[in-house]
Coordinates of N, CA and C in Angstrom, one line a residue:
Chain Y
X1 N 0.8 -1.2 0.0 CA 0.0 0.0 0.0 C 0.8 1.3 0.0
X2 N 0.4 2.4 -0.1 CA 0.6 3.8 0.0 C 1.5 3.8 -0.8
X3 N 0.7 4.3 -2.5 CA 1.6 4.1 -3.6 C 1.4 5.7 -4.1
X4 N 2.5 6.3 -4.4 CA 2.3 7.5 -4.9 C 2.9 7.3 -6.6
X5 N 1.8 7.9 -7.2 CA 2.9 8.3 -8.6 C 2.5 9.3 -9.1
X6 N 3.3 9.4 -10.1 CA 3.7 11.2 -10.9 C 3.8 10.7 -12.2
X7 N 2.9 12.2 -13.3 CA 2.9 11.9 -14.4 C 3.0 13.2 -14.6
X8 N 3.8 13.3 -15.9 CA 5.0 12.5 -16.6 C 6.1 12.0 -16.0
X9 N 7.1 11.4 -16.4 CA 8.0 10.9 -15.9 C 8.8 11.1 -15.9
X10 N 9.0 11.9 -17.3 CA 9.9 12.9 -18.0 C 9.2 14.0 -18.5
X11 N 9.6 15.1 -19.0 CA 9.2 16.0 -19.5 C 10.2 16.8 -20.1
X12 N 10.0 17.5 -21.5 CA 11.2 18.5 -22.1 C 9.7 19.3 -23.0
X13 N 10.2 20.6 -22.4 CA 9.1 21.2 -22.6 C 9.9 22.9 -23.7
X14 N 9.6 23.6 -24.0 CA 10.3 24.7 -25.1 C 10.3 26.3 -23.6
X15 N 11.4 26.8 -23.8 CA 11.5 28.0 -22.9 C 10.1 28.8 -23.3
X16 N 9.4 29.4 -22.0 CA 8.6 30.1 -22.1 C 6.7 29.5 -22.1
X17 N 7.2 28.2 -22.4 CA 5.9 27.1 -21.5 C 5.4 27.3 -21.1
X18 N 4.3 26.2 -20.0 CA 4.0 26.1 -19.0 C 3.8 24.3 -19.4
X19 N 4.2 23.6 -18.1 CA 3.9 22.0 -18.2 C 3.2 21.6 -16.8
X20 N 2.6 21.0 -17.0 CA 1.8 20.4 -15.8 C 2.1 19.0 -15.0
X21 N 3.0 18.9 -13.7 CA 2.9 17.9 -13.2 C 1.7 16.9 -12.1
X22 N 1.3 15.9 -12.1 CA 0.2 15.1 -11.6 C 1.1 14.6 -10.6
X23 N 0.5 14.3 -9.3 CA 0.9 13.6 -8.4 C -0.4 12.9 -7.8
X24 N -0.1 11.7 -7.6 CA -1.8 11.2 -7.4 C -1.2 9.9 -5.9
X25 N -2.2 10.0 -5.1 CA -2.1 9.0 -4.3 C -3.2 7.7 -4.4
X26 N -2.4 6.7 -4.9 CA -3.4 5.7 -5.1 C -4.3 4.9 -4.6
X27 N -3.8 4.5 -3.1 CA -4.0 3.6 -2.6 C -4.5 4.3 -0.9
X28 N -4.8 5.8 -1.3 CA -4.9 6.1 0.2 C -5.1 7.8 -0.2
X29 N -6.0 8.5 1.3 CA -6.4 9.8 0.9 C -5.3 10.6 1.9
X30 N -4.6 11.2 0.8 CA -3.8 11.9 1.1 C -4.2 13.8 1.3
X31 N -4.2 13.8 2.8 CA -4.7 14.8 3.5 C -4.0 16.2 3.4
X32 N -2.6 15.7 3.1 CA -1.7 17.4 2.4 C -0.2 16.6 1.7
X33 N 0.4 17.2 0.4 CA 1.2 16.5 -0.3 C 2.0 18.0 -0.2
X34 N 3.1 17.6 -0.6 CA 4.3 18.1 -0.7 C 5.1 18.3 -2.1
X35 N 5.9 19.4 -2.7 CA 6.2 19.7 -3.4 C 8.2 19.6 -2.8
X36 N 8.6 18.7 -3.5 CA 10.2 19.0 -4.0 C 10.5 19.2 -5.2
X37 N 11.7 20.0 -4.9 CA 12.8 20.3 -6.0 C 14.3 19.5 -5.9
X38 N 14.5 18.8 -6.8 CA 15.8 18.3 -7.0 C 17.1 19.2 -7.8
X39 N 17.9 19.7 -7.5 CA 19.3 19.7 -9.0 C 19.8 18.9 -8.7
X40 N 20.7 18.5 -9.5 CA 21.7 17.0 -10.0 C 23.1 17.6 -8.7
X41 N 22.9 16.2 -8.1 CA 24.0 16.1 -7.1 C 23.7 17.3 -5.9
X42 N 22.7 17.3 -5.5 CA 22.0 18.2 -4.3 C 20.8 17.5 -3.8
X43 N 20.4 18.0 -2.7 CA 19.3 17.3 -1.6 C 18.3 17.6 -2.4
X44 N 17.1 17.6 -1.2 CA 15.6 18.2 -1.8 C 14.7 19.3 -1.5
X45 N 14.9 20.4 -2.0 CA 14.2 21.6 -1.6 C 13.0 21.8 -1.4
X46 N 12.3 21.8 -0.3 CA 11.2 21.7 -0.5 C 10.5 22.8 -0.8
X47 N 9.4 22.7 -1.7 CA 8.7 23.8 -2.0 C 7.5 24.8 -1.9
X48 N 6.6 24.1 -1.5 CA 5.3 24.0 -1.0 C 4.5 22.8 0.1
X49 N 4.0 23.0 0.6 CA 2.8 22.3 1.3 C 1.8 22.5 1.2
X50 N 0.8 21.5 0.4 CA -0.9 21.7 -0.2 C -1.8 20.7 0.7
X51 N -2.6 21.6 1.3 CA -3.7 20.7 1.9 C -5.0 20.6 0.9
X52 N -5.5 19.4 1.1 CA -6.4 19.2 0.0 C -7.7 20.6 0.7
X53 N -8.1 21.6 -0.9 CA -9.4 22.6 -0.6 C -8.5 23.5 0.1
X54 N -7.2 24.0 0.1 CA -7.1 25.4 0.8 C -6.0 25.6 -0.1
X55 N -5.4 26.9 0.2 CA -4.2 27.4 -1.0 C -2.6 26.9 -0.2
X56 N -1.9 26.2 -1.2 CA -0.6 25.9 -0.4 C 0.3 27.2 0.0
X57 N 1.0 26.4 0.6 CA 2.2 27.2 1.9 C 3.4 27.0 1.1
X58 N 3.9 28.3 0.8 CA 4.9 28.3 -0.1 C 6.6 28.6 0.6
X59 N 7.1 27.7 0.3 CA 8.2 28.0 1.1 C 8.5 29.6 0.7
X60 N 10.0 29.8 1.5 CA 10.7 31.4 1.6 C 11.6 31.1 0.1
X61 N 11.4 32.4 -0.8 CA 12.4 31.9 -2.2 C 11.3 31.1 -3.4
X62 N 10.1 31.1 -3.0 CA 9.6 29.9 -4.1 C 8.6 30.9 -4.9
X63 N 8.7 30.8 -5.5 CA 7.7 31.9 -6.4 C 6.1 31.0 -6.8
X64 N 5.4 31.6 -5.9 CA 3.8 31.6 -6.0 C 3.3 31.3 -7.0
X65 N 3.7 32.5 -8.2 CA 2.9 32.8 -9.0 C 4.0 32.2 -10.6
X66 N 4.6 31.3 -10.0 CA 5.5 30.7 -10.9 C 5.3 29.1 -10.6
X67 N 5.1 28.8 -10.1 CA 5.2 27.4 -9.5 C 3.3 27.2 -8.9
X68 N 2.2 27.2 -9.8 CA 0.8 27.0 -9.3 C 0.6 25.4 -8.7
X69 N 0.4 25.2 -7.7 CA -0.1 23.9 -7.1 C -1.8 24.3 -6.7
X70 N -2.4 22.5 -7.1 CA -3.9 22.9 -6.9 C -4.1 21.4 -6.8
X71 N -4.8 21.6 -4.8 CA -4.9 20.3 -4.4 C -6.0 19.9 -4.2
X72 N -7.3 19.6 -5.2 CA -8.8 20.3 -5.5 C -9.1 18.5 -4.9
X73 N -8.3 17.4 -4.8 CA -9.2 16.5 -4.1 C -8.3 15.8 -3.6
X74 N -8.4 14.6 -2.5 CA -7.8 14.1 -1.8 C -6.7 12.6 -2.0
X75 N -6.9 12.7 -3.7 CA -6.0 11.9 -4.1 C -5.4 12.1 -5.0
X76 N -5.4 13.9 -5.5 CA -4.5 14.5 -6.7 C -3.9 15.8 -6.2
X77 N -3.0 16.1 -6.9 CA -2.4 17.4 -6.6 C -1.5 17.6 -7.8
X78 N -1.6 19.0 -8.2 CA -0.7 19.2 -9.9 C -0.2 20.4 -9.2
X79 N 1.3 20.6 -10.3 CA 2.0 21.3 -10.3 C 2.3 22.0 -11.3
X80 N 2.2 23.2 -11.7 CA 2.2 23.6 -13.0 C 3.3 24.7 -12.9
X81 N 4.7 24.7 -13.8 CA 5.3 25.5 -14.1 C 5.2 25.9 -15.1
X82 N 5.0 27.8 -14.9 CA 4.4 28.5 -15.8 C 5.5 29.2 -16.3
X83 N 5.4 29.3 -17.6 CA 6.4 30.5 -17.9 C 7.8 29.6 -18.1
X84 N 7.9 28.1 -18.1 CA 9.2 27.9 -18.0 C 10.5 28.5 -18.6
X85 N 11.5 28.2 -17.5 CA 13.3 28.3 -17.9 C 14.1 27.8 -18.3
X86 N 15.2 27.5 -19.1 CA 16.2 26.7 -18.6 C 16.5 26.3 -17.0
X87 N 16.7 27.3 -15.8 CA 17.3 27.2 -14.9 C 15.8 26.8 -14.0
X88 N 14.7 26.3 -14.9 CA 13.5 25.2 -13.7 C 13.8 24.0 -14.4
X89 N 14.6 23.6 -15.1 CA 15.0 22.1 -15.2 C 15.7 21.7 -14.2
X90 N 15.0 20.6 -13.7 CA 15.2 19.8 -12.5 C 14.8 18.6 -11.9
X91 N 14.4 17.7 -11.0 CA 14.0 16.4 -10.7 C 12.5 17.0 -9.8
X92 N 11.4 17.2 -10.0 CA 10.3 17.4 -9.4 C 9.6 16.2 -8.6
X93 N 9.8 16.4 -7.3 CA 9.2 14.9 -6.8 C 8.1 15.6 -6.0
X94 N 6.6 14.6 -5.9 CA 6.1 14.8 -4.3 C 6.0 13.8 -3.8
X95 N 5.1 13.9 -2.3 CA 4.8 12.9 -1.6 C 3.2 13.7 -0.6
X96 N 3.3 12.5 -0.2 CA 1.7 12.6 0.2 C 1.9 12.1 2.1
X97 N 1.0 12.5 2.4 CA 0.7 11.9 3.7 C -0.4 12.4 4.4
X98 N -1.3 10.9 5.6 CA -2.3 10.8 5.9 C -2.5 11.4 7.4
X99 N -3.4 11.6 7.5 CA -4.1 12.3 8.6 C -3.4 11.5 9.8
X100 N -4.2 10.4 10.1 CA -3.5 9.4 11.0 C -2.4 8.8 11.4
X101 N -1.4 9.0 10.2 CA 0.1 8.7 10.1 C 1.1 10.0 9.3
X102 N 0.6 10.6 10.0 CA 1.6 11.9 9.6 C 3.3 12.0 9.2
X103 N 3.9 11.1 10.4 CA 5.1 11.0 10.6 C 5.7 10.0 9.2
X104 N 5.2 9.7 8.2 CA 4.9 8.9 7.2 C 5.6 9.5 6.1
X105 N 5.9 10.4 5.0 CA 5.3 10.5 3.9 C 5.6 9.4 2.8
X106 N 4.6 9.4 2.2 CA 5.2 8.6 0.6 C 5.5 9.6 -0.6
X107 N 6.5 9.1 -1.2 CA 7.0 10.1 -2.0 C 7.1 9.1 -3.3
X108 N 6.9 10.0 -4.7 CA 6.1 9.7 -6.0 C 7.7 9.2 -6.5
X109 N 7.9 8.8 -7.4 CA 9.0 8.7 -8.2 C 10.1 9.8 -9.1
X110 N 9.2 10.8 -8.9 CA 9.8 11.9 -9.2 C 9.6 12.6 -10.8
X111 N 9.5 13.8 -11.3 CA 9.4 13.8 -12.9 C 10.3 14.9 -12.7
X112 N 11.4 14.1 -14.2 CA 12.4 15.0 -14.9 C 11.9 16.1 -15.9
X113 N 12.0 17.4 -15.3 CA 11.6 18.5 -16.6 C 12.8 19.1 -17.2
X114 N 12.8 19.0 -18.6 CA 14.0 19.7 -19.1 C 13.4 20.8 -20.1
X115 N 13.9 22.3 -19.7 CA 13.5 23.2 -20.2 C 14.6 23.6 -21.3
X116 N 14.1 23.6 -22.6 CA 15.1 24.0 -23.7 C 14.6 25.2 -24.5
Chain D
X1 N 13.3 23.2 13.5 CA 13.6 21.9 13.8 C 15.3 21.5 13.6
X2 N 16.1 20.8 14.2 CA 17.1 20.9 15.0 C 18.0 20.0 14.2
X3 N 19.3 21.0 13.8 CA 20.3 20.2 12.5 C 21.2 18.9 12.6
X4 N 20.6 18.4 11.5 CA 21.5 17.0 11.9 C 23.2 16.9 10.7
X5 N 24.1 16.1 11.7 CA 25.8 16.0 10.9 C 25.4 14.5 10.8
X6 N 25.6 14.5 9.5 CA 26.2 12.9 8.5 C 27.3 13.2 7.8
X7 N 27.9 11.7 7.7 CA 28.9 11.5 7.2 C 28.8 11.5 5.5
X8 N 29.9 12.7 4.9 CA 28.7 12.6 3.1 C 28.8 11.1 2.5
X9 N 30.0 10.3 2.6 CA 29.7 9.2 2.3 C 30.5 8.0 3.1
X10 N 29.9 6.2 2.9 CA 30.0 5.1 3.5 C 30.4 4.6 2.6
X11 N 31.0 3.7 2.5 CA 31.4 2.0 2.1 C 30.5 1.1 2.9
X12 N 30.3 0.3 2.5 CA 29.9 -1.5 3.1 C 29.8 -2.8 2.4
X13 N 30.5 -3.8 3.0 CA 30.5 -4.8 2.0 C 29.4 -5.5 1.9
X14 N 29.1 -5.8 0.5 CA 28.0 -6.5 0.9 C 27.5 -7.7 1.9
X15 N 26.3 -7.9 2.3 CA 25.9 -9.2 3.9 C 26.8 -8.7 4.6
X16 N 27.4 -7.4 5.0 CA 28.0 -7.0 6.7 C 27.0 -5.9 6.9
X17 N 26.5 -5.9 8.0 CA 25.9 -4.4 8.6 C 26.2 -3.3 8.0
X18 N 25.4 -2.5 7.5 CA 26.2 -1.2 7.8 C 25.3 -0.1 8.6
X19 N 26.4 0.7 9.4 CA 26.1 1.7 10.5 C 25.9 2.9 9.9
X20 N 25.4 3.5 10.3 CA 25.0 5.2 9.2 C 25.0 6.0 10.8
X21 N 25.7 6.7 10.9 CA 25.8 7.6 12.3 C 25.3 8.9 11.9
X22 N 24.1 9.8 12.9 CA 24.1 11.2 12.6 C 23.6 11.7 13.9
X23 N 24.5 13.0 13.9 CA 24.8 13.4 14.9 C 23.8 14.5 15.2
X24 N 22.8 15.0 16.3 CA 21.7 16.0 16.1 C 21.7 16.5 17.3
X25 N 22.9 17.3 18.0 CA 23.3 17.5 19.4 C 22.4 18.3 19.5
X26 N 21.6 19.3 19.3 CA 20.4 20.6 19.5 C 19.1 19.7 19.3
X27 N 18.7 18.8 19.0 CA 17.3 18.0 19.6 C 17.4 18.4 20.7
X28 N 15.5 18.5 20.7 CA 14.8 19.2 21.5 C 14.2 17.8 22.2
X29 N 13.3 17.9 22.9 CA 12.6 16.8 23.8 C 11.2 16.1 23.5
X30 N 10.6 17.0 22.4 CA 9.9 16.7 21.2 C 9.7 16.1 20.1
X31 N 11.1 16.1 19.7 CA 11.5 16.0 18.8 C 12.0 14.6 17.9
X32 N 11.4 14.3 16.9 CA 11.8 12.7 16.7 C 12.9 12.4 15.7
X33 N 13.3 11.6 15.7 CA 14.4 11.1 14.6 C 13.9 10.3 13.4
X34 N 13.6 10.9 11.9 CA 13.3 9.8 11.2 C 14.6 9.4 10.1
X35 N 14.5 8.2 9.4 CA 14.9 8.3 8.5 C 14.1 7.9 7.0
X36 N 15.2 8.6 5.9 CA 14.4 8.2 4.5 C 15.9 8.0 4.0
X37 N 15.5 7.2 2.9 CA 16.4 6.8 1.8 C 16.3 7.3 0.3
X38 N 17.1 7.5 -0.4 CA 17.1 7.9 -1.7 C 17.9 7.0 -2.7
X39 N 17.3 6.3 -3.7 CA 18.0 5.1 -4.5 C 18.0 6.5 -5.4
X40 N 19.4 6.3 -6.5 CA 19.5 7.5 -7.4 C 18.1 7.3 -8.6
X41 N 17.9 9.0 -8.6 CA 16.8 9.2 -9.4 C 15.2 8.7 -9.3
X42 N 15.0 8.4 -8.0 CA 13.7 8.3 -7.5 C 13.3 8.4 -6.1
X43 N 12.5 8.7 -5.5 CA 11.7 9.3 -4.8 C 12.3 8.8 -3.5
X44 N 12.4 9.5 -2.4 CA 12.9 8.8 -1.1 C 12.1 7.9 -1.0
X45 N 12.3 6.9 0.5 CA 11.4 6.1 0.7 C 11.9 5.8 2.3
X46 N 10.6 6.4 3.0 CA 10.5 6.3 3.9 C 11.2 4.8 5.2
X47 N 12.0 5.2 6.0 CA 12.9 3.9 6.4 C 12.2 3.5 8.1
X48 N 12.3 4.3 9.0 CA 11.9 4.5 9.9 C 11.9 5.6 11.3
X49 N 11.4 5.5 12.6 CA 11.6 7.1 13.6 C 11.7 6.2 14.5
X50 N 12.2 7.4 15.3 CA 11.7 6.9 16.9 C 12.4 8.5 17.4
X51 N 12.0 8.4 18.9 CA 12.1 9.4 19.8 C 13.5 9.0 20.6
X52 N 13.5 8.0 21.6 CA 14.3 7.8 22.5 C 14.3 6.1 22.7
X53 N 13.5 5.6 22.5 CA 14.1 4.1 22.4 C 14.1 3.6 21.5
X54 N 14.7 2.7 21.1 CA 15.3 1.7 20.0 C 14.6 1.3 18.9
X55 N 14.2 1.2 18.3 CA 13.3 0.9 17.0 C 13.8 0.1 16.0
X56 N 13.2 -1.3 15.6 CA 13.5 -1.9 14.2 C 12.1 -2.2 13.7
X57 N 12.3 -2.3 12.6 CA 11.5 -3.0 11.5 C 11.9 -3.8 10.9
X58 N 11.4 -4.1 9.2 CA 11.8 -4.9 8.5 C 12.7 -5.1 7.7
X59 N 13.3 -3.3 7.8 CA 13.7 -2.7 6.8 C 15.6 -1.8 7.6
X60 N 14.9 -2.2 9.0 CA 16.3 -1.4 9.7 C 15.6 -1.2 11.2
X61 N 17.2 -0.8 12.1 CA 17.1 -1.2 13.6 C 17.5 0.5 13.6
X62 N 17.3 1.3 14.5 CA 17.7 2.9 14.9 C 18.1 2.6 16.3
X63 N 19.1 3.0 16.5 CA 20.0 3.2 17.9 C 19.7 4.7 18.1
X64 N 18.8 4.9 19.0 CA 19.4 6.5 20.0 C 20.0 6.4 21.1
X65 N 20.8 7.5 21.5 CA 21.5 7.6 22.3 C 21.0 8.1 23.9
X66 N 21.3 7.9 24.8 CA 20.6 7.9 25.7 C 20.7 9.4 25.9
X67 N 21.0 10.0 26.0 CA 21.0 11.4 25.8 C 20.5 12.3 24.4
X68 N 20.0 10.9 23.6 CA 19.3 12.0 22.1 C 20.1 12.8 21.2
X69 N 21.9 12.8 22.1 CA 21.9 13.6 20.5 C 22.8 13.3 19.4
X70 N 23.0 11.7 19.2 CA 23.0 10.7 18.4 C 22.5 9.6 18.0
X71 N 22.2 9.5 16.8 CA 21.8 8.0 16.3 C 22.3 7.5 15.1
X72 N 22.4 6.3 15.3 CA 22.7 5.3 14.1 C 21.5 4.0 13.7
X73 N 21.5 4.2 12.3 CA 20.7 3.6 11.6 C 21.4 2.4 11.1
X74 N 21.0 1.2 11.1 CA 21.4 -0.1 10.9 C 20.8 -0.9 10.3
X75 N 21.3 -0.9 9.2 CA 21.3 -1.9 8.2 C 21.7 -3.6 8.3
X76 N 21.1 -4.6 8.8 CA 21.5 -5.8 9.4 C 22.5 -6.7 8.4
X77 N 22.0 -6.6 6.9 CA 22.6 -7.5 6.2 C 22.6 -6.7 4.9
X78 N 23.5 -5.7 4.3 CA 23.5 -4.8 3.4 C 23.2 -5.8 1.7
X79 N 22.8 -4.9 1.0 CA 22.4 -5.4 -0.3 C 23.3 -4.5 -1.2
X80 N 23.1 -4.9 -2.4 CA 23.7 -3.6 -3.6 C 22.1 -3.3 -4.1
X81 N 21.4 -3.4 -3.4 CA 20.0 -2.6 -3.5 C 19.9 -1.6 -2.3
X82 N 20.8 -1.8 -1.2 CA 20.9 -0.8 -0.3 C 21.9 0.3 -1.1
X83 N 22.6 0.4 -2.2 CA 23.1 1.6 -2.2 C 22.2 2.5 -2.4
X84 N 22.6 4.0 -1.7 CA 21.6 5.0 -1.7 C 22.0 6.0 -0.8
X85 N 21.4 7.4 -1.1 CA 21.7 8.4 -0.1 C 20.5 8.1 1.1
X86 N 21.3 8.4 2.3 CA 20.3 8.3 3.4 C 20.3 9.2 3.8
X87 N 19.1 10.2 4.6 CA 18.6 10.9 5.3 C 18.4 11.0 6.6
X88 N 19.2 11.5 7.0 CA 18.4 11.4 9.1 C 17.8 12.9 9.1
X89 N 16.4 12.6 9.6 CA 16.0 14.5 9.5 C 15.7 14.3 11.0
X90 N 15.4 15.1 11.6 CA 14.9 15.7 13.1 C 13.6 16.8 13.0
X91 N 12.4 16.3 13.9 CA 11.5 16.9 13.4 C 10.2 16.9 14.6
X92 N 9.6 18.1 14.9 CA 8.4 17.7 15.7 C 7.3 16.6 15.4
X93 N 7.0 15.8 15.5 CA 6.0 14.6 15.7 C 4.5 16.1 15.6
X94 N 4.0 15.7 14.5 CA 2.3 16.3 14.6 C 2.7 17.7 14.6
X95 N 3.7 18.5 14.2 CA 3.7 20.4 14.5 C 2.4 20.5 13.7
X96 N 2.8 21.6 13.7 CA 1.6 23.0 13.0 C 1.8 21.9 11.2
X97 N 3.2 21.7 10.8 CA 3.3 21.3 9.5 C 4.0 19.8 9.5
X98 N 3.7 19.1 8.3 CA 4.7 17.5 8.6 C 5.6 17.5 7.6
X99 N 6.3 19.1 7.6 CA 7.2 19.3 6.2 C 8.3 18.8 6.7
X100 N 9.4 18.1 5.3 CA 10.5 17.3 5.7 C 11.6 18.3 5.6
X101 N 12.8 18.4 6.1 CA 13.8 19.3 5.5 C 15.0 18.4 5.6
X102 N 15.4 18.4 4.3 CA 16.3 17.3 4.1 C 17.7 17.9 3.9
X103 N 18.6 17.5 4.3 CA 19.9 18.2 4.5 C 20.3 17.6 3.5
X104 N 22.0 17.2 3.3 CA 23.0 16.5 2.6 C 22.5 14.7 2.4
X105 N 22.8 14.2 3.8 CA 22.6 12.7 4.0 C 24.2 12.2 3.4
X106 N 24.1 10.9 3.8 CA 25.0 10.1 4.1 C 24.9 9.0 2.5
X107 N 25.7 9.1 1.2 CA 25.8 8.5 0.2 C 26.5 6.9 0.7
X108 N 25.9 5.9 0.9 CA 25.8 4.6 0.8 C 26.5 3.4 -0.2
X109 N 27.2 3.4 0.0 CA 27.9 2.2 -1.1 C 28.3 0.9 -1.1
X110 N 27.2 0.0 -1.0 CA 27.3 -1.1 -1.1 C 28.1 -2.1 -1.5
X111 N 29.5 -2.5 -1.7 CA 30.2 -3.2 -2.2 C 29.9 -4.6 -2.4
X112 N 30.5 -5.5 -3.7 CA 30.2 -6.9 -3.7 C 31.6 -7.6 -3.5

């Protein structure tokens, strides 16, 4: 159980975009999901916190109105980079976790965006 | 929530233990120990916590220190499926938020 996945898996999208990432929890209602940021050979930045029905919590540095998350039910949450860069290519991962087991999260497999 | 020191990377041969030490002297009394794992290019995966006593699963045994402000995470019989970056984070149990903050971690290398 508590399977999270992410679609696309990859993505190469043209400077000046916008691409849409899915994160879905399958096997369980995931109460608030999390947004990471990967670069190659670095940790995971985190970027937001979305509870399902309210507006996520944007970290300090993370651009709002650049990075839309919309966590409209309790087993989806999307990410849409708007306006893409070269320098938003990166490893996009989330994870999810339940009311009951907070101390938990499950995390998606991650989607590669490459902005060209 | 309260900074944790890992070692950036391990060796271990494969079927010996390996020990992953991280040090988190500013834990608070609240405050739990979890860990996560990262296999390259996909998603951590949750390993396991505890507060102040000892904890195993199926997956690994956690040593705290009686004073909290070290632990080691133990690997019983390592695999070359255990290579991976590991994570010790330090974190309130149920805060206001259950956001993770992941530092460096400890790069894992399995040997055969």
């Amino acid at each position: 159980g508590a399977v999270v996945s992410q679609h696309p898996s990859r993505v190469i999208c043209k400077s000046g975009t916008s691409v849409k990432i899915e994160c879905r929890s399958l096997d369980f209602q995931a109460t608030t999901m999390f947004w990471y940021r990967q670069f190659p050979k670095q940790s995971l930045m985190l970027m937001a916190t979305s509870n399902e029905g309210s507006k996520a919590t944007y970290e300090q540095g993370v651009e709002k109105d650049k990075f839309l998350i919309n966590h409209a039910s309790l087993t989806l949450s999307t990410l849409t980079v708007t306006s893409a860069h070269p320098e938003d290519s990166s490893f996009y991962i989330c994870s999810a976790a339940t009311g009951d087991r907070p101390y938990e999260q499950y995390f998606g497999p991650g989607t590669r965006l490459t902005v060209t | 929530d309260a900074k944790t020191t890992q070692p950036t990377s391990m060796d271990c041969a494969e079927g010996r233990a390996a020990n992953l030490p991280c040090n988190h002297s500013t834990i608070s009394g609240n405050e739990y120990v979890y860990w996560y794992r990262q296999i390259h290019s996909q998603g951590p995966q949750y390993i396991i916590h505890g507060l102040k006593n000892n904890e195993t699963n199926e997956m690994a045994s956690l040593i705290i220190t009686e004073d909290r402000k070290s632990s080691t995470l133990i690997l019983p019989h390592a695999t070359l499926r255990d290579t991976a970056v590991y994570y010790c984070i330090v974190r309130v149990y149920g805060g206001a938020t259950n956001k993770l903050i992941f530092g460096t971690g400890t790069l894992l290398a399995v040997q055969p």
